[in-house]
């Protein structure tokens, strides 16, 4: 049939077009591309709809499991992207979006990302990455040196030595933490006499070989949830992730840590690794790393520092001391998509000992041959994009001093925000910022005073109501889409039980003091909504009003504004 | 000091600039950006230097471990990127680059990638992704339906149900395979009476609970190296990854598989999973999936199919039957950055049972709360970019029929190339293409004839020489930078021992027959180089010349052209 043949040829030609003909600058997609190139903030501001739709409504636009049978015009699809996907995305770069660890990105990241995507290198092997391989090794060496401050000769001899690796690049902090513990586990159970090592024989035989009941990882209860995943994945079991109590400042309690260690030894469980946190996800606190390094030496176990968030604090002359002791860690995780201001999907783990990663080395006949420079021989992931290029760009263009400025600004701004919260009659600061993260909650001063003298039972009733208020407050604020803080549950110094708190991360350099004032003002306005007002009236019944200065004068706090 | 203060203000202003002022269209970076937008193929062709520098020379440009102290101008850095990074990248999109699993990308992927990067969503939680969460769930449902062909009602009720997950999106096939085996392991050792499950208690206690010595994964010796990593990571040990012999067509030998199973049971080792390969990395063959599904049922173990490469064959009406039985798999890996033509860094695993992923579910107080729609509660990775958007775009714009055409073209082209190799007097086809991958080697017909009647010892000598020839041939061709094939070592039907073969992957729709002719012609030219000629003369001494048709007429093959 000549007609169907003609049709086939037309389809084939269309297919070739999408691989060979660029989007015209005046096409729908071309225009968006130009708009983003010229003014990304404006594009996001214009196209992301501020007022939030319910997730169920959005789901309706993505509800078919049927792969379209026929091709769609790019222009038509782009309209869909604009109206259905972009419009209802989250404006993570907005200076008022201070709830999670996202920020505006440096402008150069966008065109450089396009170069990266166009080159489409695969870092698993030199044959598909070439110059990207030495570039990634250089990035890892730079981060290694930032942490460990090795001698020039050390780096000169090892930076491109295929028999050594200063670290591994990966898609994010979770894979970095898993890699660190994987290496620690395989080194603990290294080949030894007849035992050919855990990598060959497995964990069951490894435990028998060492004659222990299990292996455990110790970390404070503020440890990132990726350690729970790692404990499961690596076969330790979550019961053997020991979440140690913290002190009043969310730092690991060293006395409790020792107790846990003793308990483990009594149960014939071997400590695999001690984890210090340099910037807890929820409160931004830093564990006492020097003391932990001493303990890890005493316990004879791996010392890992999760500096996914706080690692870049090392750029700052003023604040570097907070991380003192990190250079004694066996491994350190640093996320690039956090405070290195790289787009999502880039993390790293560096190892003090450049032979450590050989504990997880692997090879294959068609790539990763012995002696090759293929990076894939010691990464958890296989095929990987050239994201290290964007870290390289950040380090080169922003420089040490530029990052120092960003770090210093963030910490300063967190202190400013903490002062605002402290001075405001309706909020309670629940954790002081050590780096650039703090937590607080809506809790009118009268209630704070009442709580100070309350019995355990009374406090529990009041906190239950406050939890509901703060949960709704965060939800309404998120849905209004103007500004955003996140929430979590914490046990903090001033309260016996876990409470719901609001969490602010001050890493976006475009966040101004005026925006911080606006965040609190919006929260004061939101509590006027009926659902929250009802809760506040219940609170008021428990807490007699007290005269005092504040935004609402002498009015009861259920009519705050 | 007012001077240093002035300096600080200037630095701060510069810092704000990089976050707020776009690259001018006529800047170095702006110009590259425009060049890529307008003609990516031209950009790559112009800027990637064809003639290869030694890796050691390239390393010299990336040799400092010192993070620059001072900021650099974007324009200056861009010059560096152009001359040092881009110039010595690998042209993975070139139609003559047929050695690895990369291809030219559809044009729309570039501007859509920029939208994705600009939005910088984090898919770990709804609060930082919103519409991207239902979009990713839709993509997983589409792939699930492609594999399992469930009823509409099944997808309608589950696609956005937070208590269920049809799959997990990840950075690539390795993480997908690890996730599948992690789920299988945790389901085998599910909570049972006093035993609270492996996720809680760990592998040591789990083995005791089931009273077995170990757990094993069975896969053919063509299995991807990620299964070795998974066996190590999950605590099984590489000894318990049983690499079963294959038949003459690189498919798992079912008789040998049964033997291995019996051996395992005798050793009190429990089979955890049976893995079928739908498109082996090296030869593109598909295991007999129906038979494997039967065996997995008989062995009472998880059945996983690694369709990272071959999965999209399901788009093709003509070739889908090659994967018959895949719908009986408990889990299936499909890579998006391979035959879905998405840029590097996108893979998926789908599960037949929508409750399977609950075996690795995890939660945290500040995100991933119970009952939330946060995707991060059942992924190995934590923070992740919105790459699913590019899969969504491909499926929508190219459509089922477009992908079918791409698949059909690739298989057809592989057959064409196989015919060229077969007809050429100087090459030997070492594996027939079943999908779009084939292997061959430089092996003049006289040598093929000689090998046919040779003793084992003679064959070994000849093959050793041929291995050297092909290894050098591949190296020189890669270094010349015109065209590219990869190489691996395989045991193939026609030879007793493992031999070095060249490997071609025909997935780039821009690869024409003329380019395939050129690949072989370049190889015929390369063997004239002194180092290889010497080897060929040694071969000639072992193989008397025979008259026959061919590109070189009656000349000895050491003077082929």
XYZ file of C-alpha atoms in Angstrom, chain B residues 39-409:
371
model
C 22.660 24.012 16.645
C 23.805 21.551 19.242
C 25.304 19.131 16.711
C 27.280 21.969 15.143
C 28.447 23.153 18.545
C 29.684 19.717 19.543
C 31.255 19.152 16.126
C 33.085 22.475 16.250
C 34.186 22.504 19.852
C 35.106 18.925 20.602
C 38.597 18.408 19.252
C 38.609 15.305 17.093
C 42.248 14.480 17.560
C 42.721 12.989 20.936
C 45.151 14.231 23.566
C 46.618 11.746 25.973
C 44.715 11.636 29.253
C 47.893 12.654 31.082
C 48.028 15.907 29.114
C 44.412 16.637 29.960
C 45.036 15.907 33.616
C 47.602 18.700 33.657
C 44.728 21.174 33.222
C 43.010 19.816 36.299
C 45.976 19.289 38.534
C 45.552 21.719 41.416
C 43.770 20.712 44.594
C 43.646 24.310 45.752
C 40.247 25.972 45.656
C 40.827 29.384 44.089
C 40.900 32.038 46.794
C 39.516 34.873 44.648
C 36.449 34.843 42.388
C 36.960 34.501 38.631
C 35.008 36.273 35.889
C 32.392 34.049 34.305
C 33.781 34.916 30.873
C 37.267 33.829 31.869
C 35.988 30.580 33.325
C 33.897 29.959 30.223
C 37.008 30.226 28.040
C 38.577 27.575 30.237
C 35.513 25.352 29.897
C 35.564 25.745 26.129
C 39.251 25.054 25.657
C 39.947 22.536 28.370
C 36.729 20.761 29.216
C 34.475 20.835 26.167
C 37.319 20.458 23.683
C 38.439 17.202 25.268
C 35.072 15.721 26.042
C 33.791 12.709 24.185
C 31.350 13.343 21.362
C 28.860 10.800 22.703
C 26.096 12.056 20.388
C 28.109 11.589 17.205
C 26.466 9.143 14.788
C 29.818 7.387 14.396
C 30.174 6.912 18.148
C 28.533 3.491 18.236
C 30.547 1.914 21.034
C 28.473 2.745 24.080
C 24.846 3.249 24.994
C 24.701 6.956 24.187
C 22.959 8.679 21.299
C 22.039 12.047 19.947
C 19.213 13.467 22.050
C 15.937 14.906 20.791
C 16.282 18.676 20.594
C 13.460 19.442 22.996
C 15.374 17.751 25.816
C 17.732 20.751 26.043
C 15.255 23.597 26.657
C 13.121 21.327 28.842
C 16.215 20.466 30.882
C 16.726 24.162 31.429
C 13.173 24.519 32.721
C 13.839 21.591 35.053
C 17.089 23.120 36.294
C 15.533 26.552 36.746
C 12.649 25.116 38.774
C 15.168 23.110 40.851
C 12.489 20.962 42.430
C 13.428 18.328 44.980
C 11.341 15.203 44.451
C 12.008 13.791 47.902
C 8.960 15.616 49.249
C 5.821 17.330 48.012
C 6.754 20.557 49.786
C 9.637 21.038 47.362
C 8.100 19.545 44.236
C 4.298 19.812 44.271
C 3.142 19.103 40.664
C 6.344 17.175 40.013
C 5.242 14.523 42.513
C 2.061 13.473 40.664
C 3.967 13.827 37.375
C 6.632 11.360 38.514
C 3.976 8.976 39.807
C 2.296 9.157 36.407
C 5.551 8.337 34.622
C 6.046 5.304 36.867
C 2.466 4.204 36.200
C 3.003 4.533 32.443
C 6.104 2.364 32.567
C 4.337 -0.088 34.889
C 1.505 -0.394 32.397
C 3.951 -0.810 29.523
C 5.418 -3.815 31.345
C 2.457 -5.322 33.190
C -0.521 -4.213 31.092
C -2.780 -3.901 34.128
C -6.453 -2.981 33.949
C -7.490 0.670 33.825
C -9.200 0.292 37.184
C -5.919 -0.841 38.754
C -4.134 2.329 37.664
C -7.083 4.616 38.339
C -7.173 3.542 41.954
C -3.426 3.347 42.627
C -1.639 5.920 40.522
C -1.823 8.617 43.233
C -2.497 6.484 46.280
C 0.151 7.348 48.878
C -0.110 3.907 50.488
C 1.042 2.266 47.277
C 3.913 2.734 44.850
C 4.151 1.307 41.369
C 7.888 1.894 41.244
C 10.758 4.138 42.181
C 12.536 6.726 40.079
C 16.301 6.951 40.529
C 19.544 8.170 39.020
C 20.130 5.042 36.950
C 19.896 1.307 36.425
C 22.363 0.410 39.162
C 20.268 2.042 41.872
C 17.195 0.475 40.253
C 18.688 -3.026 40.418
C 19.892 -2.485 43.989
C 16.422 -1.282 44.977
C 14.784 -4.354 43.443
C 17.048 -6.760 45.317
C 16.736 -4.735 48.527
C 12.954 -5.085 48.319
C 13.288 -8.804 47.530
C 15.604 -9.328 50.518
C 13.361 -7.478 52.929
C 10.304 -9.377 51.720
C 12.027 -12.726 52.091
C 12.900 -11.789 55.671
C 9.636 -10.052 56.512
C 8.471 -9.744 60.127
C 7.286 -13.161 61.294
C 6.225 -13.890 64.849
C 8.970 -12.823 67.242
C 11.249 -11.924 64.356
C 10.674 -8.267 63.568
C 12.070 -8.436 60.044
C 15.502 -7.887 58.517
C 15.022 -4.117 58.214
C 14.938 -3.971 62.017
C 17.069 -6.915 63.118
C 19.679 -7.196 60.392
C 20.913 -9.967 58.137
C 22.721 -11.979 60.835
C 19.540 -12.596 62.802
C 17.492 -12.963 59.640
C 19.614 -15.895 58.481
C 19.246 -17.506 61.896
C 15.496 -16.987 61.772
C 15.199 -18.773 58.436
C 17.848 -21.281 59.445
C 19.878 -20.902 56.287
C 23.576 -20.334 55.627
C 23.127 -17.507 53.173
C 20.966 -16.118 50.399
C 21.864 -16.051 46.732
C 20.994 -14.232 43.543
C 21.131 -16.159 40.273
C 21.881 -14.394 37.006
C 23.681 -15.336 33.821
C 27.348 -14.489 33.411
C 26.220 -11.672 31.128
C 24.534 -9.977 34.102
C 25.381 -6.337 34.645
C 28.150 -5.595 37.140
C 25.642 -3.752 39.319
C 24.420 -7.124 40.611
C 27.870 -7.744 42.060
C 27.714 -4.376 43.768
C 24.232 -5.163 45.056
C 25.352 -8.537 46.441
C 28.187 -6.799 48.283
C 26.129 -3.825 49.476
C 23.144 -5.856 50.691
C 25.395 -8.165 52.687
C 24.908 -11.311 50.567
C 28.532 -11.377 49.472
C 29.722 -11.692 45.897
C 30.166 -15.447 46.348
C 26.398 -15.601 46.567
C 25.895 -13.919 43.258
C 25.776 -17.035 41.127
C 26.824 -16.222 37.577
C 25.285 -19.026 35.534
C 26.822 -20.180 32.235
C 25.141 -19.082 29.013
C 24.267 -20.894 25.843
C 25.762 -20.101 22.429
C 23.531 -17.020 22.162
C 24.557 -15.453 25.451
C 21.291 -16.484 27.096
C 21.260 -18.151 30.463
C 21.626 -21.952 30.244
C 18.523 -23.306 31.974
C 20.052 -26.702 32.684
C 23.048 -25.109 34.355
C 20.708 -22.813 36.235
C 18.892 -25.799 37.712
C 22.220 -27.379 38.652
C 23.282 -24.226 40.467
C 19.953 -24.119 42.259
C 20.373 -27.702 43.444
C 23.892 -26.963 44.618
C 22.663 -23.953 46.602
C 19.921 -25.974 48.303
C 22.428 -28.656 49.209
C 24.560 -25.962 50.821
C 21.481 -24.660 52.641
C 21.616 -21.387 50.737
C 18.258 -19.893 49.946
C 17.697 -18.370 46.478
C 16.657 -14.783 47.020
C 16.113 -13.814 43.423
C 16.411 -15.006 39.896
C 17.412 -12.281 37.449
C 16.524 -12.347 33.780
C 18.273 -9.971 31.404
C 16.338 -8.231 28.666
C 19.199 -6.903 26.613
C 22.611 -7.889 27.960
C 25.014 -4.980 28.112
C 27.616 -6.692 25.986
C 25.608 -8.536 23.339
C 22.014 -7.306 23.655
C 20.546 -10.771 24.103
C 17.357 -11.534 25.986
C 17.090 -14.392 28.461
C 14.156 -16.822 28.073
C 11.900 -14.852 30.393
C 8.915 -17.221 30.335
C 11.080 -20.139 31.374
C 12.737 -18.031 34.068
C 9.341 -16.988 35.415
C 8.420 -20.679 35.705
C 11.672 -21.441 37.489
C 11.326 -18.505 39.883
C 7.881 -19.822 40.806
C 9.332 -23.272 41.308
C 12.273 -21.938 43.371
C 9.832 -19.728 45.305
C 11.984 -16.656 44.840
C 11.751 -13.097 43.537
C 11.916 -12.726 39.745
C 13.657 -9.559 38.617
C 14.182 -8.517 35.005
C 16.992 -6.141 34.181
C 15.545 -4.415 31.129
C 17.689 -1.300 31.605
C 18.609 -1.526 27.952
C 15.920 -3.611 26.287
C 12.793 -2.449 28.117
C 11.729 0.034 25.435
C 11.544 -2.884 22.976
C 8.062 -3.228 24.472
C 7.076 -0.189 22.376
C 7.494 -2.226 19.214
C 4.650 -4.343 17.856
C 7.168 -6.251 15.774
C 9.746 -7.012 18.461
C 7.805 -6.962 21.728
C 7.520 -10.760 21.638
C 11.252 -11.012 22.386
C 10.461 -9.933 25.948
C 7.502 -12.273 26.444
C 7.278 -13.239 30.094
C 8.520 -9.891 31.411
C 4.997 -9.238 32.697
C 5.501 -12.122 35.131
C 8.504 -10.419 36.785
C 8.162 -9.137 40.330
C 10.301 -6.135 39.412
C 11.708 -4.629 36.225
C 14.510 -2.088 35.720
C 14.294 0.338 32.793
C 16.805 3.106 32.175
C 15.477 6.365 30.783
C 18.896 7.691 29.807
C 19.326 4.805 27.407
C 16.530 3.981 24.960
C 14.087 6.607 26.202
C 16.603 9.201 24.917
C 16.698 11.249 28.125
C 19.959 12.945 29.239
C 22.215 11.050 31.651
C 20.963 10.351 35.176
C 17.493 8.800 34.966
C 16.411 5.245 35.739
C 13.384 3.429 37.094
C 12.319 0.206 38.700
C 8.682 -0.885 38.622
C 7.109 -3.532 40.852
C 4.237 -5.799 39.910
C 2.874 -5.712 43.468
C 2.047 -2.114 44.413
C 2.749 -2.890 48.080
C 6.251 -4.291 47.441
C 8.080 -1.037 48.095
C 6.637 -0.853 51.595
C 9.384 -3.353 52.486
C 11.900 -0.506 52.378
C 9.637 2.304 53.574
C 11.112 4.862 55.935
C 9.973 8.061 57.581
C 11.331 11.186 59.202
C 9.759 13.853 61.369
C 10.316 16.846 59.117
C 9.405 15.120 55.862
C 8.212 11.710 54.695
C 5.599 11.696 57.424
C 3.298 8.675 57.548
C 0.481 9.056 55.056
C 2.238 11.854 53.166
C 2.615 11.756 49.400
C 6.361 12.347 49.694
C 8.114 10.137 47.145
C 11.224 9.986 49.309
C 9.684 7.467 51.695
C 10.448 4.581 49.357
C 13.504 5.574 47.342
C 17.100 4.675 48.041
C 18.171 8.214 47.231
C 17.100 11.244 49.245
C 17.016 14.624 47.500
C 16.532 14.120 43.767
C 15.978 16.357 40.743
C 12.833 16.355 38.602
C 14.288 14.223 35.801
C 10.985 12.378 35.467
C 9.828 15.480 33.607
C 12.091 14.571 30.693
C 10.700 11.040 30.567
C 7.208 12.518 30.644
C 8.181 14.786 27.760
C 9.643 11.935 25.723
C 6.608 9.720 26.205
C 4.276 12.601 25.328
C 6.119 14.127 22.379
C 7.582 11.019 20.765
C 4.654 8.801 21.730
C 4.462 5.027 21.667
C 4.662 4.960 17.867
C 7.708 7.219 17.763
C 9.608 5.030 20.189
C 8.505 1.991 18.216
C 10.069 3.491 15.122
C 13.326 4.175 16.995
C 13.452 0.621 18.298
C 12.649 -0.908 14.926
C 15.242 1.283 13.194
